[in-house]
Amino acid sequence: MNFKQARIFLEVAQTKNFTKAAEKLYITQSAVSHAVKELEEECRTPLFHRLHRSVSLTAAGEQLAAELAPLMADFSALNRRLPHLEAASPLAIAACITYGETRLAQALQAFRQEEAAFAAADFRVQIYPARQALALLEQRKAELAVIEGQLARQNLRTKKIAEYAIVPVAAPAVAAAFADGYLTIAELLQQPLLLREPGSAVRETLAAALQLAGYTVLPKWESVDSQTLIEACRAGFGIAFLPEPLVRRQLTDGTLKALTIPRLQLTNDITLVCRRESYTSPLLAALWEFL
């Protein structure tokens, strides 16, 4: 059974007349008769009782109509939604941890509030380290990525939307060992360091800066989770290098202290990234301009 046969069958079942069904479908009566005949041959049973001026469903016809009607109704509903599928589809966003934990939710909420045309916009968000967020974009599992750190690829469209400082922090008792919180790089490297995993944006920026100064970093703790490093730092296990937005609350309430290393002033960019393609959805284009 194909779609044409199904549509003709249901129209005949509703009108109880081959001629009226043909008129409603703008086809010939012979086309209706032929389609019904083919369907009956496929079903191996009559679907209609042929009367003098009308038809009525057989028991088999009633069963087929009962099962087919909701399927056709769903198809018709989907057909009406076709022009609106893009607007109803969530935009897939992959964001780095720093931006995802501190600003993404507020930014998306502000976008929906300020852009009336996208007040009902839906988003599917994945929060990962920057390298994985970028990989999701390149694998077409995300349409928009927000990453931190350096971006070497040239086949992507990029837009810097923010930057943050990478601050060395320690528990107050650890920071008290250094006059006014100042220490040299050599003094820093004598302390236990609590760092993100190799390949993370913060770790790469720190390692590059130390390499330029002639040093190599050897951490005491490594973690893919910044919150783990914050807790270890608060517990006095060493000095952590973390994005300032992630430790702002702890610096404000005094549970962590910022240290100053004169030759080690670090920052990372927050960059919006999408693929270079000829087509960009209205939602993606609007969000790109908004952020």
PDB file of C-alpha atoms in Angstrom:
ATOM      1  CA  MET A   1       0.000   0.000   0.000  1.00  0.00           C
ATOM      2  CA  ASN A   2       1.312   3.389  -0.943  1.00  0.00           C
ATOM      3  CA  PHE A   3       0.321   6.884   0.202  1.00  0.00           C
ATOM      4  CA  LYS A   4      -1.898   7.521  -2.825  1.00  0.00           C
ATOM      5  CA  GLN A   5      -3.873   4.335  -2.262  1.00  0.00           C
ATOM      6  CA  ALA A   6      -4.265   5.086   1.438  1.00  0.00           C
ATOM      7  CA  ARG A   7      -5.544   8.591   0.773  1.00  0.00           C
ATOM      8  CA  ILE A   8      -8.039   7.393  -1.865  1.00  0.00           C
ATOM      9  CA  PHE A   9      -9.251   4.550   0.359  1.00  0.00           C
ATOM     10  CA  LEU A  10      -9.967   6.889   3.292  1.00  0.00           C
ATOM     11  CA  GLU A  11     -11.719   9.416   1.038  1.00  0.00           C
ATOM     12  CA  VAL A  12     -14.004   6.715  -0.370  1.00  0.00           C
ATOM     13  CA  ALA A  13     -14.644   5.421   3.149  1.00  0.00           C
ATOM     14  CA  GLN A  14     -15.664   8.926   4.247  1.00  0.00           C
ATOM     15  CA  THR A  15     -17.780   9.921   1.248  1.00  0.00           C
ATOM     16  CA  LYS A  16     -19.150   6.389   0.633  1.00  0.00           C
ATOM     17  CA  ASN A  17     -19.058   7.171  -3.064  1.00  0.00           C
ATOM     18  CA  PHE A  18     -16.350   6.701  -5.720  1.00  0.00           C
ATOM     19  CA  THR A  19     -17.495   9.727  -7.745  1.00  0.00           C
ATOM     20  CA  LYS A  20     -17.558  12.102  -4.767  1.00  0.00           C
ATOM     21  CA  ALA A  21     -14.141  10.855  -3.633  1.00  0.00           C
ATOM     22  CA  ALA A  22     -12.750  11.512  -7.114  1.00  0.00           C
ATOM     23  CA  GLU A  23     -14.174  15.044  -7.122  1.00  0.00           C
ATOM     24  CA  LYS A  24     -12.684  15.852  -3.687  1.00  0.00           C
ATOM     25  CA  LEU A  25      -9.282  14.509  -4.715  1.00  0.00           C
ATOM     26  CA  TYR A  26      -9.372  16.160  -8.190  1.00  0.00           C
ATOM     27  CA  ILE A  27      -8.771  12.847  -9.977  1.00  0.00           C
ATOM     28  CA  THR A  28     -10.867  10.670 -12.264  1.00  0.00           C
ATOM     29  CA  GLN A  29     -13.340   8.079 -11.006  1.00  0.00           C
ATOM     30  CA  SER A  30     -11.444   5.392 -12.898  1.00  0.00           C
ATOM     31  CA  ALA A  31      -8.282   6.330 -10.956  1.00  0.00           C
ATOM     32  CA  VAL A  32     -10.219   5.885  -7.716  1.00  0.00           C
ATOM     33  CA  SER A  33     -11.616   2.539  -8.808  1.00  0.00           C
ATOM     34  CA  HIS A  34      -8.206   1.333  -9.954  1.00  0.00           C
ATOM     35  CA  ALA A  35      -6.507   2.322  -6.668  1.00  0.00           C
ATOM     36  CA  VAL A  36      -9.184   0.609  -4.578  1.00  0.00           C
ATOM     37  CA  LYS A  37      -8.969  -2.517  -6.721  1.00  0.00           C
ATOM     38  CA  GLU A  38      -5.184  -2.685  -6.326  1.00  0.00           C
ATOM     39  CA  LEU A  39      -5.509  -2.247  -2.568  1.00  0.00           C
ATOM     40  CA  GLU A  40      -8.128  -4.964  -2.317  1.00  0.00           C
ATOM     41  CA  GLU A  41      -5.881  -7.295  -4.310  1.00  0.00           C
ATOM     42  CA  GLU A  42      -3.028  -6.572  -1.924  1.00  0.00           C
ATOM     43  CA  CYS A  43      -5.297  -7.176   1.079  1.00  0.00           C
ATOM     44  CA  ARG A  44      -6.718 -10.298  -0.602  1.00  0.00           C
ATOM     45  CA  THR A  45     -10.222  -9.312   0.467  1.00  0.00           C
ATOM     46  CA  PRO A  46     -12.915  -6.804  -0.532  1.00  0.00           C
ATOM     47  CA  LEU A  47     -12.774  -3.552   1.422  1.00  0.00           C
ATOM     48  CA  PHE A  48     -16.133  -2.154   0.237  1.00  0.00           C
ATOM     49  CA  HIS A  49     -19.634  -3.449  -0.356  1.00  0.00           C
ATOM     50  CA  ARG A  50     -20.640  -2.034  -3.756  1.00  0.00           C
ATOM     51  CA  LEU A  51     -24.223  -0.759  -3.552  1.00  0.00           C
ATOM     52  CA  HIS A  52     -26.349   0.869  -6.264  1.00  0.00           C
ATOM     53  CA  ARG A  53     -25.407   4.499  -5.562  1.00  0.00           C
ATOM     54  CA  SER A  54     -22.878   4.191  -2.783  1.00  0.00           C
ATOM     55  CA  VAL A  55     -20.416   1.891  -1.050  1.00  0.00           C
ATOM     56  CA  SER A  56     -19.932   0.788   2.535  1.00  0.00           C
ATOM     57  CA  LEU A  57     -16.978  -0.706   4.340  1.00  0.00           C
ATOM     58  CA  THR A  58     -16.631  -4.413   4.850  1.00  0.00           C
ATOM     59  CA  ALA A  59     -15.372  -5.714   8.201  1.00  0.00           C
ATOM     60  CA  ALA A  60     -11.840  -5.798   6.756  1.00  0.00           C
ATOM     61  CA  GLY A  61     -12.316  -2.280   5.387  1.00  0.00           C
ATOM     62  CA  GLU A  62     -13.418  -1.001   8.786  1.00  0.00           C
ATOM     63  CA  GLN A  63     -10.330  -2.515  10.400  1.00  0.00           C
ATOM     64  CA  LEU A  64      -8.031  -0.950   7.810  1.00  0.00           C
ATOM     65  CA  ALA A  65      -9.736   2.446   8.123  1.00  0.00           C
ATOM     66  CA  ALA A  66      -9.459   2.361  11.923  1.00  0.00           C
ATOM     67  CA  GLU A  67      -5.714   1.703  11.754  1.00  0.00           C
ATOM     68  CA  LEU A  68      -4.991   3.963   8.801  1.00  0.00           C
ATOM     69  CA  ALA A  69      -6.926   7.095   9.845  1.00  0.00           C
ATOM     70  CA  PRO A  70      -4.658   8.115  12.771  1.00  0.00           C
ATOM     71  CA  LEU A  71      -1.547   7.499  10.663  1.00  0.00           C
ATOM     72  CA  MET A  72      -2.835   9.787   7.933  1.00  0.00           C
ATOM     73  CA  ALA A  73      -3.865  12.379  10.526  1.00  0.00           C
ATOM     74  CA  ASP A  74      -0.316  12.346  11.931  1.00  0.00           C
ATOM     75  CA  PHE A  75       1.093  12.676   8.428  1.00  0.00           C
ATOM     76  CA  SER A  76      -1.169  15.657   7.704  1.00  0.00           C
ATOM     77  CA  ALA A  77      -0.178  17.311  10.972  1.00  0.00           C
ATOM     78  CA  LEU A  78       3.496  16.826  10.160  1.00  0.00           C
ATOM     79  CA  ASN A  79       2.953  18.191   6.670  1.00  0.00           C
ATOM     80  CA  ARG A  80       1.462  21.381   8.158  1.00  0.00           C
ATOM     81  CA  ARG A  81       4.481  21.735  10.448  1.00  0.00           C
ATOM     82  CA  LEU A  82       7.054  21.417   7.672  1.00  0.00           C
ATOM     83  CA  PRO A  83       7.517  25.188   7.164  1.00  0.00           C
ATOM     84  CA  HIS A  84       8.099  25.566  10.913  1.00  0.00           C
ATOM     85  CA  LEU A  85      10.427  22.633  11.599  1.00  0.00           C
ATOM     86  CA  GLU A  86      13.541  24.780  11.885  1.00  0.00           C
ATOM     87  CA  ALA A  87      11.950  27.144  14.395  1.00  0.00           C
ATOM     88  CA  ALA A  88      10.766  24.195  16.476  1.00  0.00           C
ATOM     89  CA  SER A  89      14.154  22.435  16.460  1.00  0.00           C
ATOM     90  CA  PRO A  90      16.564  23.097  19.337  1.00  0.00           C
ATOM     91  CA  LEU A  91      19.877  24.781  18.539  1.00  0.00           C
ATOM     92  CA  ALA A  92      22.731  22.499  19.633  1.00  0.00           C
ATOM     93  CA  ILE A  93      25.380  24.407  21.585  1.00  0.00           C
ATOM     94  CA  ALA A  94      28.673  23.017  22.927  1.00  0.00           C
ATOM     95  CA  ALA A  95      30.257  25.321  25.502  1.00  0.00           C
ATOM     96  CA  CYS A  96      33.504  25.246  27.437  1.00  0.00           C
ATOM     97  CA  ILE A  97      33.254  24.784  31.195  1.00  0.00           C
ATOM     98  CA  THR A  98      34.286  28.328  32.129  1.00  0.00           C
ATOM     99  CA  TYR A  99      31.598  29.996  30.016  1.00  0.00           C
ATOM    100  CA  GLY A 100      29.061  27.250  30.598  1.00  0.00           C
ATOM    101  CA  GLU A 101      29.281  27.509  34.385  1.00  0.00           C
ATOM    102  CA  THR A 102      29.326  31.286  34.644  1.00  0.00           C
ATOM    103  CA  ARG A 103      27.531  33.028  31.768  1.00  0.00           C
ATOM    104  CA  LEU A 104      25.805  30.776  29.250  1.00  0.00           C
ATOM    105  CA  ALA A 105      22.438  30.328  30.993  1.00  0.00           C
ATOM    106  CA  GLN A 106      22.093  34.055  31.681  1.00  0.00           C
ATOM    107  CA  ALA A 107      23.093  34.918  28.108  1.00  0.00           C
ATOM    108  CA  LEU A 108      20.515  32.561  26.593  1.00  0.00           C
ATOM    109  CA  GLN A 109      17.820  33.817  28.951  1.00  0.00           C
ATOM    110  CA  ALA A 110      18.607  37.440  28.019  1.00  0.00           C
ATOM    111  CA  PHE A 111      18.500  36.517  24.323  1.00  0.00           C
ATOM    112  CA  ARG A 112      15.010  35.048  24.613  1.00  0.00           C
ATOM    113  CA  GLN A 113      13.808  38.051  26.616  1.00  0.00           C
ATOM    114  CA  GLU A 114      15.251  40.711  24.319  1.00  0.00           C
ATOM    115  CA  GLU A 115      14.706  39.061  20.928  1.00  0.00           C
ATOM    116  CA  ALA A 116      10.917  38.823  20.615  1.00  0.00           C
ATOM    117  CA  ALA A 117      11.057  36.680  17.477  1.00  0.00           C
ATOM    118  CA  PHE A 118      12.944  34.001  19.420  1.00  0.00           C
ATOM    119  CA  ALA A 119      11.131  34.170  22.763  1.00  0.00           C
ATOM    120  CA  ALA A 120      10.333  30.468  22.495  1.00  0.00           C
ATOM    121  CA  ALA A 121      13.740  29.421  21.148  1.00  0.00           C
ATOM    122  CA  ASP A 122      14.903  26.031  22.358  1.00  0.00           C
ATOM    123  CA  PHE A 123      18.510  25.034  23.043  1.00  0.00           C
ATOM    124  CA  ARG A 124      20.299  21.712  23.535  1.00  0.00           C
ATOM    125  CA  VAL A 125      23.424  22.459  25.563  1.00  0.00           C
ATOM    126  CA  GLN A 126      26.517  20.334  26.168  1.00  0.00           C
ATOM    127  CA  ILE A 127      29.222  21.534  28.578  1.00  0.00           C
ATOM    128  CA  TYR A 128      32.689  20.093  27.965  1.00  0.00           C
ATOM    129  CA  PRO A 129      36.350  21.142  28.058  1.00  0.00           C
ATOM    130  CA  ALA A 130      37.085  23.497  25.168  1.00  0.00           C
ATOM    131  CA  ARG A 131      38.819  20.883  23.018  1.00  0.00           C
ATOM    132  CA  GLN A 132      35.836  18.504  23.249  1.00  0.00           C
ATOM    133  CA  ALA A 133      33.350  21.328  22.636  1.00  0.00           C
ATOM    134  CA  LEU A 134      35.205  22.197  19.444  1.00  0.00           C
ATOM    135  CA  ALA A 135      35.272  18.530  18.410  1.00  0.00           C
ATOM    136  CA  LEU A 136      31.483  18.328  18.789  1.00  0.00           C
ATOM    137  CA  LEU A 137      31.149  21.276  16.410  1.00  0.00           C
ATOM    138  CA  GLU A 138      33.469  19.717  13.843  1.00  0.00           C
ATOM    139  CA  GLN A 139      31.638  16.374  14.118  1.00  0.00           C
ATOM    140  CA  ARG A 140      28.348  18.225  13.448  1.00  0.00           C
ATOM    141  CA  LYS A 141      26.973  17.232  16.824  1.00  0.00           C
ATOM    142  CA  ALA A 142      26.717  20.932  17.676  1.00  0.00           C
ATOM    143  CA  GLU A 143      25.893  23.957  15.525  1.00  0.00           C
ATOM    144  CA  LEU A 144      27.557  26.541  17.763  1.00  0.00           C
ATOM    145  CA  ALA A 145      30.517  26.257  20.128  1.00  0.00           C
ATOM    146  CA  VAL A 146      31.838  28.579  22.807  1.00  0.00           C
ATOM    147  CA  ILE A 147      35.466  27.837  23.558  1.00  0.00           C
ATOM    148  CA  GLU A 148      38.307  29.313  25.580  1.00  0.00           C
ATOM    149  CA  GLY A 149      41.971  29.661  24.758  1.00  0.00           C
ATOM    150  CA  GLN A 150      43.714  29.756  21.391  1.00  0.00           C
ATOM    151  CA  LEU A 151      42.029  28.634  18.169  1.00  0.00           C
ATOM    152  CA  ALA A 152      44.379  27.617  15.364  1.00  0.00           C
ATOM    153  CA  ARG A 153      41.849  26.296  12.821  1.00  0.00           C
ATOM    154  CA  GLN A 154      41.120  28.532   9.831  1.00  0.00           C
ATOM    155  CA  ASN A 155      38.067  26.709   8.461  1.00  0.00           C
ATOM    156  CA  LEU A 156      35.738  28.062  11.136  1.00  0.00           C
ATOM    157  CA  ARG A 157      33.919  31.337  11.649  1.00  0.00           C
ATOM    158  CA  THR A 158      34.966  32.940  14.934  1.00  0.00           C
ATOM    159  CA  LYS A 159      33.992  35.876  17.110  1.00  0.00           C
ATOM    160  CA  LYS A 160      35.633  36.900  20.404  1.00  0.00           C
ATOM    161  CA  ILE A 161      32.910  37.643  22.946  1.00  0.00           C
ATOM    162  CA  ALA A 162      34.848  37.926  26.219  1.00  0.00           C
ATOM    163  CA  GLU A 163      38.077  37.227  28.021  1.00  0.00           C
ATOM    164  CA  TYR A 164      39.015  36.242  31.536  1.00  0.00           C
ATOM    165  CA  ALA A 165      42.066  36.358  33.763  1.00  0.00           C
ATOM    166  CA  ILE A 166      43.688  33.140  34.932  1.00  0.00           C
ATOM    167  CA  VAL A 167      44.511  33.691  38.586  1.00  0.00           C
ATOM    168  CA  PRO A 168      46.761  31.733  40.951  1.00  0.00           C
ATOM    169  CA  VAL A 169      44.795  31.127  44.154  1.00  0.00           C
ATOM    170  CA  ALA A 170      45.479  29.504  47.500  1.00  0.00           C
ATOM    171  CA  ALA A 171      43.870  29.005  50.884  1.00  0.00           C
ATOM    172  CA  PRO A 172      44.513  31.945  53.244  1.00  0.00           C
ATOM    173  CA  ALA A 173      46.959  29.889  55.327  1.00  0.00           C
ATOM    174  CA  VAL A 174      49.010  29.002  52.232  1.00  0.00           C
ATOM    175  CA  ALA A 175      48.920  32.563  50.869  1.00  0.00           C
ATOM    176  CA  ALA A 176      50.112  33.925  54.224  1.00  0.00           C
ATOM    177  CA  ALA A 177      53.522  32.349  53.604  1.00  0.00           C
ATOM    178  CA  PHE A 178      54.210  34.990  50.943  1.00  0.00           C
ATOM    179  CA  ALA A 179      54.574  38.668  51.763  1.00  0.00           C
ATOM    180  CA  ASP A 180      51.524  40.501  50.382  1.00  0.00           C
ATOM    181  CA  GLY A 181      50.794  37.421  48.258  1.00  0.00           C
ATOM    182  CA  TYR A 182      53.763  38.057  45.941  1.00  0.00           C
ATOM    183  CA  LEU A 183      56.020  35.239  44.753  1.00  0.00           C
ATOM    184  CA  THR A 184      58.397  34.564  41.903  1.00  0.00           C
ATOM    185  CA  ILE A 185      58.008  31.840  39.312  1.00  0.00           C
ATOM    186  CA  ALA A 186      60.838  29.917  40.971  1.00  0.00           C
ATOM    187  CA  GLU A 187      59.033  30.134  44.320  1.00  0.00           C
ATOM    188  CA  LEU A 188      55.781  29.094  42.662  1.00  0.00           C
ATOM    189  CA  LEU A 189      57.295  25.939  41.202  1.00  0.00           C
ATOM    190  CA  GLN A 190      58.475  24.870  44.646  1.00  0.00           C
ATOM    191  CA  GLN A 191      54.845  24.738  45.766  1.00  0.00           C
ATOM    192  CA  PRO A 192      52.380  21.902  45.098  1.00  0.00           C
ATOM    193  CA  LEU A 193      50.367  22.921  42.049  1.00  0.00           C
ATOM    194  CA  LEU A 194      46.732  21.983  41.429  1.00  0.00           C
ATOM    195  CA  LEU A 195      46.051  22.165  37.696  1.00  0.00           C
ATOM    196  CA  ARG A 196      43.572  21.239  35.021  1.00  0.00           C
ATOM    197  CA  GLU A 197      44.401  18.297  32.750  1.00  0.00           C
ATOM    198  CA  PRO A 198      46.862  18.614  29.825  1.00  0.00           C
ATOM    199  CA  GLY A 199      45.069  19.974  26.768  1.00  0.00           C
ATOM    200  CA  SER A 200      42.673  22.173  28.726  1.00  0.00           C
ATOM    201  CA  ALA A 201      42.724  25.857  27.789  1.00  0.00           C
ATOM    202  CA  VAL A 202      43.938  27.067  31.199  1.00  0.00           C
ATOM    203  CA  ARG A 203      46.672  24.419  31.409  1.00  0.00           C
ATOM    204  CA  GLU A 204      47.887  25.148  27.860  1.00  0.00           C
ATOM    205  CA  THR A 205      48.092  28.904  28.508  1.00  0.00           C
ATOM    206  CA  LEU A 206      49.988  28.397  31.763  1.00  0.00           C
ATOM    207  CA  ALA A 207      52.361  25.824  30.248  1.00  0.00           C
ATOM    208  CA  ALA A 208      53.127  28.091  27.278  1.00  0.00           C
ATOM    209  CA  ALA A 209      53.903  31.062  29.544  1.00  0.00           C
ATOM    210  CA  LEU A 210      56.188  28.985  31.775  1.00  0.00           C
ATOM    211  CA  GLN A 211      57.953  27.504  28.760  1.00  0.00           C
ATOM    212  CA  LEU A 212      58.716  30.992  27.452  1.00  0.00           C
ATOM    213  CA  ALA A 213      60.245  31.794  30.828  1.00  0.00           C
ATOM    214  CA  GLY A 214      62.326  28.603  30.701  1.00  0.00           C
ATOM    215  CA  TYR A 215      60.304  26.490  33.136  1.00  0.00           C
ATOM    216  CA  THR A 216      58.299  23.263  33.017  1.00  0.00           C
ATOM    217  CA  VAL A 217      55.186  22.706  35.079  1.00  0.00           C
ATOM    218  CA  LEU A 218      54.791  19.526  37.170  1.00  0.00           C
ATOM    219  CA  PRO A 219      51.469  19.501  39.018  1.00  0.00           C
ATOM    220  CA  LYS A 220      50.751  17.740  42.279  1.00  0.00           C
ATOM    221  CA  TRP A 221      47.045  17.405  41.413  1.00  0.00           C
ATOM    222  CA  GLU A 222      45.406  17.156  37.980  1.00  0.00           C
ATOM    223  CA  SER A 223      41.670  17.201  37.326  1.00  0.00           C
ATOM    224  CA  VAL A 224      39.211  17.678  34.463  1.00  0.00           C
ATOM    225  CA  ASP A 225      36.894  19.323  36.986  1.00  0.00           C
ATOM    226  CA  SER A 226      37.652  22.875  38.140  1.00  0.00           C
ATOM    227  CA  GLN A 227      35.415  22.486  41.188  1.00  0.00           C
ATOM    228  CA  THR A 228      37.607  19.635  42.432  1.00  0.00           C
ATOM    229  CA  LEU A 229      40.642  21.902  42.238  1.00  0.00           C
ATOM    230  CA  ILE A 230      38.795  24.689  44.055  1.00  0.00           C
ATOM    231  CA  GLU A 231      37.947  22.354  46.934  1.00  0.00           C
ATOM    232  CA  ALA A 232      41.493  20.987  47.089  1.00  0.00           C
ATOM    233  CA  CYS A 233      42.839  24.516  47.095  1.00  0.00           C
ATOM    234  CA  ARG A 234      40.469  25.581  49.891  1.00  0.00           C
ATOM    235  CA  ALA A 235      41.629  22.573  51.883  1.00  0.00           C
ATOM    236  CA  GLY A 236      45.222  23.850  51.683  1.00  0.00           C
ATOM    237  CA  PHE A 237      46.714  21.290  49.310  1.00  0.00           C
ATOM    238  CA  GLY A 238      48.492  23.865  47.149  1.00  0.00           C
ATOM    239  CA  ILE A 239      48.154  26.636  44.567  1.00  0.00           C
ATOM    240  CA  ALA A 240      45.645  26.397  41.738  1.00  0.00           C
ATOM    241  CA  PHE A 241      45.458  28.327  38.465  1.00  0.00           C
ATOM    242  CA  LEU A 242      41.824  28.889  37.582  1.00  0.00           C
ATOM    243  CA  PRO A 243      39.616  31.259  35.565  1.00  0.00           C
ATOM    244  CA  GLU A 244      38.755  34.280  37.700  1.00  0.00           C
ATOM    245  CA  PRO A 245      34.979  33.934  37.077  1.00  0.00           C
ATOM    246  CA  LEU A 246      35.031  30.432  38.578  1.00  0.00           C
ATOM    247  CA  VAL A 247      36.680  31.573  41.833  1.00  0.00           C
ATOM    248  CA  ARG A 248      35.117  35.023  42.130  1.00  0.00           C
ATOM    249  CA  ARG A 249      32.777  33.976  44.952  1.00  0.00           C
ATOM    250  CA  GLN A 250      35.595  32.352  46.947  1.00  0.00           C
ATOM    251  CA  LEU A 251      37.822  35.400  46.490  1.00  0.00           C
ATOM    252  CA  THR A 252      34.987  37.630  47.658  1.00  0.00           C
ATOM    253  CA  ASP A 253      34.154  35.607  50.769  1.00  0.00           C
ATOM    254  CA  GLY A 254      37.834  35.132  51.620  1.00  0.00           C
ATOM    255  CA  THR A 255      37.964  31.353  51.451  1.00  0.00           C
ATOM    256  CA  LEU A 256      40.589  31.734  48.719  1.00  0.00           C
ATOM    257  CA  LYS A 257      43.264  34.396  48.220  1.00  0.00           C
ATOM    258  CA  ALA A 258      44.663  35.564  44.891  1.00  0.00           C
ATOM    259  CA  LEU A 259      48.436  35.495  44.539  1.00  0.00           C
ATOM    260  CA  THR A 260      50.540  37.788  42.365  1.00  0.00           C
ATOM    261  CA  ILE A 261      53.335  36.497  40.161  1.00  0.00           C
ATOM    262  CA  PRO A 262      54.734  39.565  38.333  1.00  0.00           C
ATOM    263  CA  ARG A 263      56.045  37.674  35.293  1.00  0.00           C
ATOM    264  CA  LEU A 264      52.962  35.511  34.965  1.00  0.00           C
ATOM    265  CA  GLN A 265      49.913  37.578  34.010  1.00  0.00           C
ATOM    266  CA  LEU A 266      47.618  35.202  32.115  1.00  0.00           C
ATOM    267  CA  THR A 267      44.383  35.643  30.180  1.00  0.00           C
ATOM    268  CA  ASN A 268      42.243  33.504  27.874  1.00  0.00           C
ATOM    269  CA  ASP A 269      39.772  34.561  25.209  1.00  0.00           C
ATOM    270  CA  ILE A 270      36.194  33.287  25.056  1.00  0.00           C
ATOM    271  CA  THR A 271      35.379  32.705  21.392  1.00  0.00           C
ATOM    272  CA  LEU A 272      32.138  31.963  19.593  1.00  0.00           C
ATOM    273  CA  VAL A 273      32.665  29.414  16.808  1.00  0.00           C
ATOM    274  CA  CYS A 274      30.514  27.990  14.034  1.00  0.00           C
ATOM    275  CA  ARG A 275      31.190  26.197  10.756  1.00  0.00           C
ATOM    276  CA  ARG A 276      31.742  28.179   7.568  1.00  0.00           C
ATOM    277  CA  GLU A 277      28.717  27.207   5.502  1.00  0.00           C
ATOM    278  CA  SER A 278      26.506  28.885   2.958  1.00  0.00           C
ATOM    279  CA  TYR A 279      23.408  28.490   5.125  1.00  0.00           C
ATOM    280  CA  THR A 280      22.957  29.740   8.683  1.00  0.00           C
ATOM    281  CA  SER A 281      19.645  29.309  10.464  1.00  0.00           C
ATOM    282  CA  PRO A 282      17.852  32.504  11.567  1.00  0.00           C
ATOM    283  CA  LEU A 283      18.162  31.418  15.219  1.00  0.00           C
ATOM    284  CA  LEU A 284      21.910  30.806  14.935  1.00  0.00           C
ATOM    285  CA  ALA A 285      22.424  34.081  13.060  1.00  0.00           C
ATOM    286  CA  ALA A 286      20.476  36.065  15.655  1.00  0.00           C
ATOM    287  CA  LEU A 287      22.276  34.462  18.599  1.00  0.00           C
ATOM    288  CA  TRP A 288      25.640  35.040  16.914  1.00  0.00           C
ATOM    289  CA  GLU A 289      24.914  38.756  16.686  1.00  0.00           C
ATOM    290  CA  PHE A 290      23.513  38.927  20.214  1.00  0.00           C
ATOM    291  CA  LEU A 291      26.390  37.298  22.079  1.00  0.00           C
TER     292      LEU A 291
END
